[in-house]
PDB file of C-alpha atoms in Angstrom:
ATOM      1  CA  ARG A  23       2.039 -22.823  -2.869  1.00 41.00           C
ATOM      2  CA  GLN A  24       4.871 -20.439  -3.501  1.00 47.00           C
ATOM      3  CA  ALA A  25       5.829 -19.032  -6.880  1.00 46.00           C
ATOM      4  CA  GLN A  26       9.354 -20.021  -7.887  1.00 44.00           C
ATOM      5  CA  ALA A  27      12.280 -17.797  -8.697  1.00 41.00           C
ATOM      6  CA  GLY A  28      12.234 -16.489 -12.353  1.00 40.00           C
ATOM      7  CA  ALA A  29       8.463 -16.733 -12.405  1.00 43.00           C
ATOM      8  CA  SER A  30       6.850 -16.129 -15.781  1.00 68.00           C
ATOM      9  CA  ASP A  31       3.702 -14.313 -16.656  1.00 81.00           C
ATOM     10  CA  ASP A  32       1.821 -17.540 -16.241  1.00 89.00           C
ATOM     11  CA  GLU A  33       3.139 -17.948 -12.774  1.00 90.00           C
ATOM     12  CA  LEU A  34       2.076 -14.344 -11.855  1.00 95.00           C
ATOM     13  CA  GLU A  35      -1.495 -15.374 -13.136  1.00 97.00           C
ATOM     14  CA  ALA A  36      -1.302 -18.477 -10.917  1.00 96.00           C
ATOM     15  CA  ALA A  37      -0.230 -16.512  -7.914  1.00 96.00           C
ATOM     16  CA  LEU A  38      -3.055 -13.940  -8.532  1.00 98.00           C
ATOM     17  CA  ARG A  39      -5.608 -16.567  -9.004  1.00 97.00           C
ATOM     18  CA  GLY A  40      -4.589 -18.435  -5.804  1.00 97.00           C
ATOM     19  CA  ALA A  41      -4.784 -15.238  -3.655  1.00 97.00           C
ATOM     20  CA  ALA A  42      -7.970 -13.758  -5.244  1.00 98.00           C
ATOM     21  CA  ASP A  43     -11.445 -14.193  -3.842  1.00 97.00           C
ATOM     22  CA  ALA A  44     -14.488 -15.067  -5.913  1.00 97.00           C
ATOM     23  CA  ASN A  45     -14.823 -11.586  -7.098  1.00 97.00           C
ATOM     24  CA  ARG A  46     -11.274 -11.611  -8.511  1.00 98.00           C
ATOM     25  CA  THR A  47     -10.051  -9.178  -5.746  1.00 98.00           C
ATOM     26  CA  LEU A  48      -6.904  -9.676  -3.634  1.00 98.00           C
ATOM     27  CA  ILE A  49      -4.586  -7.709  -1.384  1.00 98.00           C
ATOM     28  CA  VAL A  50      -1.093  -6.891  -2.626  1.00 98.00           C
ATOM     29  CA  SER A  51       1.933  -5.749  -0.683  1.00 97.00           C
ATOM     30  CA  VAL A  52       5.618  -5.510  -1.785  1.00 94.00           C
ATOM     31  CA  LEU A  53       8.773  -6.239   0.294  1.00 92.00           C
ATOM     32  CA  ASN A  54      12.501  -6.385   0.041  1.00 90.00           C
ATOM     33  CA  LYS A  55      15.159  -7.877   2.205  1.00 90.00           C
ATOM     34  CA  ALA A  56      15.043  -4.853   4.651  1.00 89.00           C
ATOM     35  CA  TYR A  57      11.273  -5.165   5.097  1.00 91.00           C
ATOM     36  CA  ALA A  58      11.521  -8.914   5.714  1.00 94.00           C
ATOM     37  CA  GLU A  59      14.042  -8.828   8.559  1.00 93.00           C
ATOM     38  CA  GLU A  60      12.898 -10.579  11.692  1.00 94.00           C
ATOM     39  CA  GLY A  61      10.951  -8.328  13.947  1.00 95.00           C
ATOM     40  CA  GLY A  62      10.587  -5.803  11.146  1.00 95.00           C
ATOM     41  CA  LEU A  63       7.703  -4.498   8.971  1.00 96.00           C
ATOM     42  CA  LEU A  64       6.768  -7.886   7.428  1.00 97.00           C
ATOM     43  CA  ASP A  65       6.254  -9.405  10.942  1.00 97.00           C
ATOM     44  CA  LEU A  66       4.175  -6.479  12.081  1.00 97.00           C
ATOM     45  CA  PHE A  67       2.002  -6.480   9.058  1.00 98.00           C
ATOM     46  CA  ILE A  68       1.223 -10.128   9.441  1.00 97.00           C
ATOM     47  CA  GLU A  69       0.744  -9.568  13.206  1.00 97.00           C
ATOM     48  CA  SER A  70      -1.820  -6.811  12.530  1.00 97.00           C
ATOM     49  CA  LEU A  71      -3.812  -9.123  10.231  1.00 97.00           C
ATOM     50  CA  LYS A  72      -3.845 -11.880  12.750  1.00 96.00           C
ATOM     51  CA  GLN A  73      -4.841  -9.533  15.603  1.00 95.00           C
ATOM     52  CA  GLY A  74      -7.204  -7.213  13.742  1.00 95.00           C
ATOM     53  CA  GLU A  75     -11.002  -7.275  13.989  1.00 94.00           C
ATOM     54  CA  GLY A  76     -12.351  -9.457  11.152  1.00 95.00           C
ATOM     55  CA  THR A  77      -9.002  -9.556   9.377  1.00 97.00           C
ATOM     56  CA  GLY A  78      -7.712 -13.070  10.043  1.00 95.00           C
ATOM     57  CA  HIS A  79      -9.451 -14.608   6.979  1.00 96.00           C
ATOM     58  CA  LEU A  80      -7.984 -11.965   4.709  1.00 97.00           C
ATOM     59  CA  ILE A  81      -4.471 -13.476   5.041  1.00 97.00           C
ATOM     60  CA  GLY A  82      -5.461 -16.071   2.544  1.00 96.00           C
ATOM     61  CA  HIS A  83      -6.044 -13.288  -0.063  1.00 98.00           C
ATOM     62  CA  VAL A  84      -2.838 -11.506   0.473  1.00 98.00           C
ATOM     63  CA  LEU A  85      -0.048 -11.767  -2.125  1.00 98.00           C
ATOM     64  CA  LEU A  86       3.225 -10.730  -0.821  1.00 98.00           C
ATOM     65  CA  VAL A  87       5.595  -9.750  -3.762  1.00 95.00           C
ATOM     66  CA  ALA A  88       9.303 -10.103  -2.975  1.00 93.00           C
ATOM     67  CA  MET A  89      11.750  -7.897  -4.877  1.00 89.00           C
ATOM     68  CA  ASP A  90      14.751 -10.057  -3.989  1.00 89.00           C
ATOM     69  CA  GLU A  91      15.633 -13.604  -3.088  1.00 92.00           C
ATOM     70  CA  PRO A  92      16.282 -13.049   0.666  1.00 93.00           C
ATOM     71  CA  ALA A  93      12.800 -11.426   1.029  1.00 93.00           C
ATOM     72  CA  PHE A  94      11.259 -14.349  -0.958  1.00 95.00           C
ATOM     73  CA  ARG A  95      13.007 -16.987   1.263  1.00 95.00           C
ATOM     74  CA  ARG A  96      11.888 -15.201   4.572  1.00 95.00           C
ATOM     75  CA  CYS A  97       8.316 -14.827   3.206  1.00 96.00           C
ATOM     76  CA  SER A  98       8.194 -18.495   2.068  1.00 95.00           C
ATOM     77  CA  GLY A  99       9.398 -19.639   5.513  1.00 94.00           C
ATOM     78  CA  LEU A 100       6.492 -17.947   7.430  1.00 92.00           C
ATOM     79  CA  GLY A 101       3.977 -20.444   6.341  1.00 86.00           C
ATOM     80  CA  GLY A 102       0.305 -19.608   5.680  1.00 89.00           C
ATOM     81  CA  VAL A 103       1.084 -16.555   3.375  1.00 94.00           C
ATOM     82  CA  ARG A 104       1.335 -16.510  -0.363  1.00 96.00           C
ATOM     83  CA  CYS A 105       4.646 -15.187  -1.801  1.00 97.00           C
ATOM     84  CA  TYR A 106       5.692 -14.318  -5.252  1.00 96.00           C
ATOM     85  CA  LEU A 107       9.210 -13.375  -6.442  1.00 94.00           C
ATOM     86  CA  LEU A 108       9.237 -10.511  -8.903  1.00 90.00           C
ATOM     87  CA  PRO A 109      11.248 -11.690 -11.847  1.00 86.00           C
ATOM     88  CA  PRO A 110      14.569  -9.772 -12.534  1.00 74.00           C
ATOM     89  CA  ALA A 111      13.242  -8.627 -15.893  1.00 51.00           C
ATOM     90  CA  ALA A 112      10.615  -6.619 -14.096  1.00 46.00           C
ATOM     91  CA  ALA A 113      13.282  -4.366 -12.615  1.00 43.00           C
ATOM     92  CA  THR A 114      13.427  -0.703 -13.857  1.00 44.00           C
ATOM     93  CA  ASN A 115      17.219  -1.079 -13.734  1.00 47.00           C
ATOM     94  CA  SER A 116      19.792  -3.536 -12.353  1.00 42.00           C
ATOM     95  CA  THR A 117      20.380  -1.597  -9.080  1.00 51.00           C
ATOM     96  CA  ASN A 118      20.063  -3.816  -5.973  1.00 51.00           C
ATOM     97  CA  LEU A 119      17.005  -2.697  -3.850  1.00 46.00           C
ATOM     98  CA  SER A 120      17.451  -5.163  -0.991  1.00 45.00           C
ATOM     99  CA  SER A 121      18.591  -2.640   1.579  1.00 39.00           C
ATOM    100  CA  GLU A 122      16.568  -0.044   3.346  1.00 41.00           C
ATOM    101  CA  GLN A 123      15.660   2.764   0.935  1.00 42.00           C
ATOM    102  CA  LEU A 124      15.429   6.001   2.702  1.00 41.00           C
ATOM    103  CA  TYR A 125      12.621   8.217   1.816  1.00 40.00           C
ATOM    104  CA  MET A 126      13.259  10.129  -1.471  1.00 40.00           C
ATOM    105  CA  SER A 127      16.625   8.446  -2.096  1.00 48.00           C
ATOM    106  CA  GLY A 128      17.343   7.181  -5.598  1.00 48.00           C
ATOM    107  CA  GLY A 129      16.697   3.648  -4.532  1.00 57.00           C
ATOM    108  CA  PHE A 130      13.430   4.521  -2.982  1.00 58.00           C
ATOM    109  CA  ILE A 131      12.215   6.155  -6.080  1.00 75.00           C
ATOM    110  CA  ARG A 132      13.242   3.186  -8.318  1.00 77.00           C
ATOM    111  CA  MET A 133      11.570   0.835  -5.974  1.00 77.00           C
ATOM    112  CA  MET A 134       8.248   2.740  -6.162  1.00 79.00           C
ATOM    113  CA  TRP A 135       8.301   2.858  -9.951  1.00 84.00           C
ATOM    114  CA  ARG A 136       9.006  -1.025 -10.035  1.00 88.00           C
ATOM    115  CA  ARG A 137       5.906  -1.353  -7.868  1.00 90.00           C
ATOM    116  CA  ILE A 138       3.726   0.623 -10.246  1.00 92.00           C
ATOM    117  CA  ARG A 139       4.746  -1.545 -13.258  1.00 92.00           C
ATOM    118  CA  LEU A 140       3.756  -4.661 -11.299  1.00 94.00           C
ATOM    119  CA  LEU A 141       0.412  -3.263 -10.251  1.00 96.00           C
ATOM    120  CA  GLY A 142      -0.413  -2.288 -13.788  1.00 96.00           C
ATOM    121  CA  ASP A 143       0.380  -5.873 -14.897  1.00 95.00           C
ATOM    122  CA  ILE A 144      -1.999  -7.081 -12.246  1.00 97.00           C
ATOM    123  CA  LEU A 145      -4.830  -4.912 -13.625  1.00 98.00           C
ATOM    124  CA  LYS A 146      -4.143  -6.309 -17.126  1.00 97.00           C
ATOM    125  CA  HIS A 147      -4.668  -9.846 -15.728  1.00 97.00           C
ATOM    126  CA  GLY A 148      -8.152  -8.621 -14.785  1.00 98.00           C
ATOM    127  CA  TYR A 149      -7.797  -8.535 -10.999  1.00 98.00           C
ATOM    128  CA  SER A 150      -8.863  -5.750  -8.620  1.00 98.00           C
ATOM    129  CA  PHE A 151      -6.910  -5.170  -5.499  1.00 98.00           C
ATOM    130  CA  ILE A 152      -6.125  -3.219  -2.408  1.00 98.00           C
ATOM    131  CA  PHE A 153      -2.510  -2.234  -2.468  1.00 98.00           C
ATOM    132  CA  THR A 154      -1.090  -1.689   0.983  1.00 98.00           C
ATOM    133  CA  ASP A 155       2.358  -0.707   2.015  1.00 95.00           C
ATOM    134  CA  MET A 156       3.812  -2.909   4.680  1.00 96.00           C
ATOM    135  CA  ASP A 157       3.964  -0.001   7.110  1.00 96.00           C
ATOM    136  CA  VAL A 158       0.107   0.057   7.114  1.00 98.00           C
ATOM    137  CA  MET A 159      -1.342  -1.777   9.999  1.00 97.00           C
ATOM    138  CA  TRP A 160      -4.775  -3.430   9.533  1.00 98.00           C
ATOM    139  CA  LEU A 161      -6.752  -2.964  12.786  1.00 96.00           C
ATOM    140  CA  ARG A 162     -10.011  -3.900  11.177  1.00 95.00           C
ATOM    141  CA  ASN A 163     -11.287  -5.355   7.870  1.00 97.00           C
ATOM    142  CA  PRO A 164     -11.141  -2.327   5.623  1.00 97.00           C
ATOM    143  CA  PHE A 165     -13.439  -3.589   2.797  1.00 97.00           C
ATOM    144  CA  PRO A 166     -16.622  -2.486   4.543  1.00 96.00           C
ATOM    145  CA  SER A 167     -15.200   0.832   5.391  1.00 95.00           C
ATOM    146  CA  LEU A 168     -14.241   1.362   1.609  1.00 97.00           C
ATOM    147  CA  ASN A 169     -18.078   1.481   0.957  1.00 94.00           C
ATOM    148  CA  ARG A 170     -17.358   1.288  -2.714  1.00 96.00           C
ATOM    149  CA  THR A 171     -19.941   1.676  -5.328  1.00 95.00           C
ATOM    150  CA  GLU A 172     -19.657  -0.046  -8.642  1.00 94.00           C
ATOM    151  CA  GLU A 173     -19.047   3.111 -10.558  1.00 96.00           C
ATOM    152  CA  GLU A 174     -15.856   4.037  -8.570  1.00 98.00           C
ATOM    153  CA  ASP A 175     -12.475   3.038  -9.979  1.00 98.00           C
ATOM    154  CA  LEU A 176      -9.937   4.238  -7.495  1.00 98.00           C
ATOM    155  CA  LEU A 177     -10.308   4.792  -3.710  1.00 98.00           C
ATOM    156  CA  ILE A 178      -7.172   6.254  -2.384  1.00 98.00           C
ATOM    157  CA  SER A 179      -5.702   7.550   0.861  1.00 97.00           C
ATOM    158  CA  THR A 180      -4.391  10.956   1.769  1.00 96.00           C
ATOM    159  CA  ASP A 181      -2.169  12.389   4.481  1.00 93.00           C
ATOM    160  CA  GLY A 182      -4.621  15.119   5.441  1.00 93.00           C
ATOM    161  CA  PHE A 183      -8.383  14.662   4.795  1.00 95.00           C
ATOM    162  CA  LYS A 184     -10.280  17.951   4.089  1.00 94.00           C
ATOM    163  CA  GLY A 185     -13.881  16.779   4.358  1.00 91.00           C
ATOM    164  CA  ARG A 186     -14.900  16.207   0.762  1.00 95.00           C
ATOM    165  CA  PRO A 187     -14.144  12.709  -0.519  1.00 97.00           C
ATOM    166  CA  GLU A 188     -15.132  13.548  -4.094  1.00 96.00           C
ATOM    167  CA  ASP A 189     -12.611  16.439  -4.243  1.00 97.00           C
ATOM    168  CA  TYR A 190      -9.541  14.549  -5.340  1.00 97.00           C
ATOM    169  CA  LEU A 191      -8.016  17.813  -6.897  1.00 97.00           C
ATOM    170  CA  GLY A 192      -8.137  19.321  -3.474  1.00 96.00           C
ATOM    171  CA  HIS A 193      -6.269  16.597  -1.738  1.00 97.00           C
ATOM    172  CA  GLU A 194      -2.703  15.307  -1.907  1.00 95.00           C
ATOM    173  CA  LEU A 195      -3.115  11.661  -2.766  1.00 97.00           C
ATOM    174  CA  ASN A 196      -1.027   9.047  -0.925  1.00 95.00           C
ATOM    175  CA  THR A 197      -0.148   5.923  -2.827  1.00 95.00           C
ATOM    176  CA  ARG A 198       0.669   3.668   0.078  1.00 92.00           C
ATOM    177  CA  PHE A 199      -2.909   2.454   0.499  1.00 98.00           C
ATOM    178  CA  PHE A 200      -5.518   2.237  -2.171  1.00 98.00           C
ATOM    179  CA  PHE A 201      -8.127   0.154  -3.863  1.00 98.00           C
ATOM    180  CA  VAL A 202      -8.316   0.007  -7.666  1.00 98.00           C
ATOM    181  CA  ALA A 203     -10.902  -1.874  -9.767  1.00 98.00           C
ATOM    182  CA  ALA A 204      -9.702  -3.713 -12.845  1.00 98.00           C
ATOM    183  CA  SER A 205     -10.892  -2.106 -16.042  1.00 98.00           C
ATOM    184  CA  ASN A 206      -9.505  -0.784 -19.332  1.00 97.00           C
ATOM    185  CA  ARG A 207      -9.597   2.659 -17.770  1.00 98.00           C
ATOM    186  CA  THR A 208      -7.508   1.840 -14.817  1.00 98.00           C
ATOM    187  CA  ALA A 209      -5.025  -0.282 -16.824  1.00 98.00           C
ATOM    188  CA  ALA A 210      -4.652   2.738 -19.178  1.00 98.00           C
ATOM    189  CA  MET A 211      -4.035   5.002 -16.188  1.00 98.00           C
ATOM    190  CA  PHE A 212      -1.284   2.747 -14.730  1.00 97.00           C
ATOM    191  CA  ASP A 213       0.378   2.588 -18.117  1.00 96.00           C
ATOM    192  CA  GLU A 214       0.403   6.338 -18.439  1.00 96.00           C
ATOM    193  CA  TRP A 215       1.542   6.657 -14.824  1.00 95.00           C
ATOM    194  CA  HIS A 216       4.540   4.365 -15.311  1.00 92.00           C
ATOM    195  CA  ALA A 217       5.449   5.955 -18.700  1.00 93.00           C
ATOM    196  CA  ALA A 218       5.531   9.341 -17.019  1.00 92.00           C
ATOM    197  CA  ARG A 219       8.646   8.313 -14.990  1.00 86.00           C
ATOM    198  CA  GLU A 220      10.765   9.039 -18.063  1.00 83.00           C
ATOM    199  CA  ALA A 221       9.993  12.690 -17.820  1.00 85.00           C
ATOM    200  CA  SER A 222       9.905  12.847 -14.046  1.00 75.00           C
ATOM    201  CA  GLU A 223      13.578  12.202 -12.948  1.00 77.00           C
ATOM    202  CA  GLY A 224      13.927  12.607  -9.176  1.00 73.00           C
ATOM    203  CA  MET A 225      10.200  12.460  -8.643  1.00 83.00           C
ATOM    204  CA  LYS A 226       8.541   9.667  -6.609  1.00 82.00           C
ATOM    205  CA  GLU A 227       5.590   7.967  -8.260  1.00 88.00           C
ATOM    206  CA  GLN A 228       3.159   9.604  -5.842  1.00 91.00           C
ATOM    207  CA  ASP A 229       4.229  13.120  -6.869  1.00 91.00           C
ATOM    208  CA  VAL A 230       3.765  12.149 -10.547  1.00 94.00           C
ATOM    209  CA  LEU A 231       0.255  10.792  -9.900  1.00 96.00           C
ATOM    210  CA  ASN A 232      -0.707  14.098  -8.127  1.00 96.00           C
ATOM    211  CA  GLN A 233       0.807  16.016 -11.079  1.00 95.00           C
ATOM    212  CA  MET A 234      -1.240  13.852 -13.552  1.00 96.00           C
ATOM    213  CA  LYS A 235      -4.347  14.455 -11.434  1.00 97.00           C
ATOM    214  CA  GLN A 236      -3.905  18.208 -11.597  1.00 96.00           C
ATOM    215  CA  GLN A 237      -3.330  18.012 -15.498  1.00 96.00           C
ATOM    216  CA  GLY A 238      -6.813  16.249 -15.824  1.00 97.00           C
ATOM    217  CA  ALA A 239      -5.643  12.685 -16.482  1.00 97.00           C
ATOM    218  CA  PHE A 240      -8.412  11.079 -14.363  1.00 98.00           C
ATOM    219  CA  ARG A 241     -11.053  13.053 -16.159  1.00 97.00           C
ATOM    220  CA  ARG A 242      -9.523  12.425 -19.563  1.00 98.00           C
ATOM    221  CA  LEU A 243      -9.269   8.631 -18.913  1.00 98.00           C
ATOM    222  CA  GLY A 244     -12.703   8.419 -17.320  1.00 98.00           C
ATOM    223  CA  VAL A 245     -11.184   7.188 -13.975  1.00 98.00           C
ATOM    224  CA  ARG A 246     -13.559   7.874 -11.112  1.00 98.00           C
ATOM    225  CA  VAL A 247     -11.802   8.636  -7.851  1.00 98.00           C
ATOM    226  CA  ARG A 248     -12.738   9.052  -4.265  1.00 98.00           C
ATOM    227  CA  VAL A 249     -10.435  10.139  -1.485  1.00 98.00           C
ATOM    228  CA  LEU A 250     -10.445   7.985   1.820  1.00 97.00           C
ATOM    229  CA  ASP A 251     -11.298   9.694   5.081  1.00 96.00           C
ATOM    230  CA  THR A 252      -8.469   9.620   7.617  1.00 95.00           C
ATOM    231  CA  ALA A 253     -11.150   8.910  10.288  1.00 94.00           C
ATOM    232  CA  ARG A 254     -11.120   5.366   9.002  1.00 96.00           C
ATOM    233  CA  PHE A 255      -7.905   5.237   7.056  1.00 97.00           C
ATOM    234  CA  SER A 256      -5.665   6.868   9.453  1.00 95.00           C
ATOM    235  CA  GLY A 257      -1.999   7.782   9.613  1.00 94.00           C
ATOM    236  CA  PHE A 258       0.695   9.430  11.645  1.00 94.00           C
ATOM    237  CA  CYS A 259       0.285  12.661   9.731  1.00 93.00           C
ATOM    238  CA  GLN A 260      -3.318  13.013  10.795  1.00 91.00           C
ATOM    239  CA  ASP A 261      -4.456  10.723  13.626  1.00 89.00           C
ATOM    240  CA  SER A 262      -8.128   9.715  13.692  1.00 88.00           C
ATOM    241  CA  GLN A 263      -9.940  11.075  16.747  1.00 83.00           C
ATOM    242  CA  ASP A 264     -12.094   7.887  17.156  1.00 85.00           C
ATOM    243  CA  ALA A 265      -9.930   4.725  17.288  1.00 84.00           C
ATOM    244  CA  ARG A 266     -13.078   2.576  17.054  1.00 84.00           C
ATOM    245  CA  GLN A 267     -13.704   3.688  13.472  1.00 89.00           C
ATOM    246  CA  VAL A 268     -10.182   3.056  12.330  1.00 93.00           C
ATOM    247  CA  ALA A 269      -9.534   0.274   9.774  1.00 96.00           C
ATOM    248  CA  THR A 270      -5.919   1.061   8.970  1.00 97.00           C
ATOM    249  CA  VAL A 271      -3.097   3.061  10.354  1.00 96.00           C
ATOM    250  CA  HIS A 272      -0.140   4.148   8.179  1.00 96.00           C
ATOM    251  CA  ALA A 273       3.272   5.163   9.449  1.00 96.00           C
ATOM    252  CA  ASN A 274       3.512   8.219   7.206  1.00 94.00           C
ATOM    253  CA  CYS A 275       5.251  11.323   8.182  1.00 93.00           C
ATOM    254  CA  CYS A 276       8.130   9.022   9.165  1.00 93.00           C
ATOM    255  CA  ARG A 277      11.613   8.712   7.591  1.00 87.00           C
ATOM    256  CA  THR A 278      13.326   5.513   8.768  1.00 90.00           C
ATOM    257  CA  MET A 279      12.230   1.900   9.060  1.00 91.00           C
ATOM    258  CA  ARG A 280      13.476   1.652  12.628  1.00 94.00           C
ATOM    259  CA  ALA A 281      11.245   4.508  13.609  1.00 96.00           C
ATOM    260  CA  LYS A 282       8.204   3.031  11.834  1.00 96.00           C
ATOM    261  CA  VAL A 283       8.712  -0.358  13.520  1.00 97.00           C
ATOM    262  CA  ALA A 284       8.992   1.257  16.989  1.00 97.00           C
ATOM    263  CA  ASP A 285       5.861   3.456  16.620  1.00 97.00           C
ATOM    264  CA  LEU A 286       3.780   0.826  14.805  1.00 97.00           C
ATOM    265  CA  LYS A 287       4.510  -1.695  17.631  1.00 96.00           C
ATOM    266  CA  ALA A 288       3.052   0.926  19.989  1.00 95.00           C
ATOM    267  CA  VAL A 289      -0.083   1.187  17.789  1.00 94.00           C
ATOM    268  CA  LEU A 290      -0.592  -2.500  17.716  1.00 95.00           C
ATOM    269  CA  GLY A 291      -0.197  -2.675  21.547  1.00 92.00           C
ATOM    270  CA  ALA A 292      -2.786   0.168  21.978  1.00 90.00           C
ATOM    271  CA  ALA A 293      -5.199  -1.534  19.659  1.00 90.00           C
ATOM    272  CA  LYS A 294      -4.902  -4.844  21.548  1.00 87.00           C
ATOM    273  CA  GLN A 295      -5.831  -3.019  24.696  1.00 83.00           C
ATOM    274  CA  LEU A 296      -8.872  -1.565  22.992  1.00 76.00           C
ATOM    275  CA  ASN A 297     -10.286  -4.964  21.800  1.00 69.00           C
ATOM    276  CA  GLY A 298     -13.004  -6.131  24.039  1.00 60.00           C
ATOM    277  CA  THR A 299     -13.217  -2.926  26.045  1.00 63.00           C
ATOM    278  CA  THR A 300     -15.591   0.032  26.015  1.00 61.00           C
ATOM    279  CA  GLY A 301     -12.951   2.672  26.950  1.00 63.00           C
ATOM    280  CA  ARG A 302     -11.678   5.427  24.682  1.00 68.00           C
ATOM    281  CA  LEU A 303      -8.315   4.741  23.182  1.00 70.00           C
ATOM    282  CA  LYS A 304      -5.585   7.324  23.180  1.00 75.00           C
ATOM    283  CA  TRP A 305      -3.047   6.870  20.360  1.00 83.00           C
ATOM    284  CA  PRO A 306       0.529   6.640  21.573  1.00 88.00           C
ATOM    285  CA  ARG A 307       2.716   9.561  20.608  1.00 90.00           C
ATOM    286  CA  HIS A 308       4.730   8.819  17.508  1.00 93.00           C
ATOM    287  CA  SER A 309       7.918   9.828  19.098  1.00 93.00           C
ATOM    288  CA  ALA A 310      10.368   7.670  17.166  1.00 95.00           C
ATOM    289  CA  CYS A 311       8.860   8.919  13.837  1.00 94.00           C
ATOM    290  CA  LEU A 312       8.992  12.509  14.972  1.00 93.00           C
ATOM    291  CA  GLY A 313      12.682  12.081  15.790  1.00 94.00           C
ATOM    292  CA  SER A 314      13.432  10.374  12.563  1.00 92.00           C
ATOM    293  CA  TRP A 315      13.643  13.645  10.657  1.00 85.00           C
ATOM    294  CA  ARG A 316      16.360  15.128  12.883  1.00 86.00           C
ATOM    295  CA  LYS A 317      19.825  15.094  11.338  1.00 61.00           C
TER     296      LYS A 317
END
């Protein structure tokens, strides 16, 4: 079932309930018209779930949140995936966010803040979730690799892992892939995070969270955080040395959607070759992403 345009809070609850597993946990990703274009990030993300090791059944627990009508229509036309249209009232302002939002552009920053508000609402509904950007390929089921204890509230990725997962102050946190457990603590954190945008003009939500971290917000709110190792939760900034351990690959350190699509296709192709073999996989060079920073 697809949520209809202009969905209310009740319809968000219905969409969450439909996607969640028995533990009230789901997988959330957000898309706009540019992400949803044929042969783009949406198609690659779904392909990775279908192709990945132990990931096929997770498609039923994915909620794809569309920021505009064209993205919602494309998502709904795929079949077998659950789509929800974010109501216009959830926008941070009326600016159209359908086109590609280049990294750190004004539209990019607005889109990130709109996402944080949505994720905070999901926590208030009492659902835990993995949030994943659509430029994160799922090569294996990541839930076992999270290895979460009941005491942990937030498990979050980083561009460069430094060897001590408990040392969140010593890591630059990356908000494109994380698990968050529903609680009053995490709901309060997301409220504070979203509210901080007012005093953070020109900053993306990831930078604001890292600033909050340094100012002691996690400790003050009692939010227990662990940083995810890039050996399992890899990215273009810091490739994992052992592909057989890797659960997810993020196209970070990359500026344009065209470059991300080109290099993620190469990653999926390499991962497909690895399946069923005992050989060592060499990651393809992320040449399109490296070139995306050139003027």
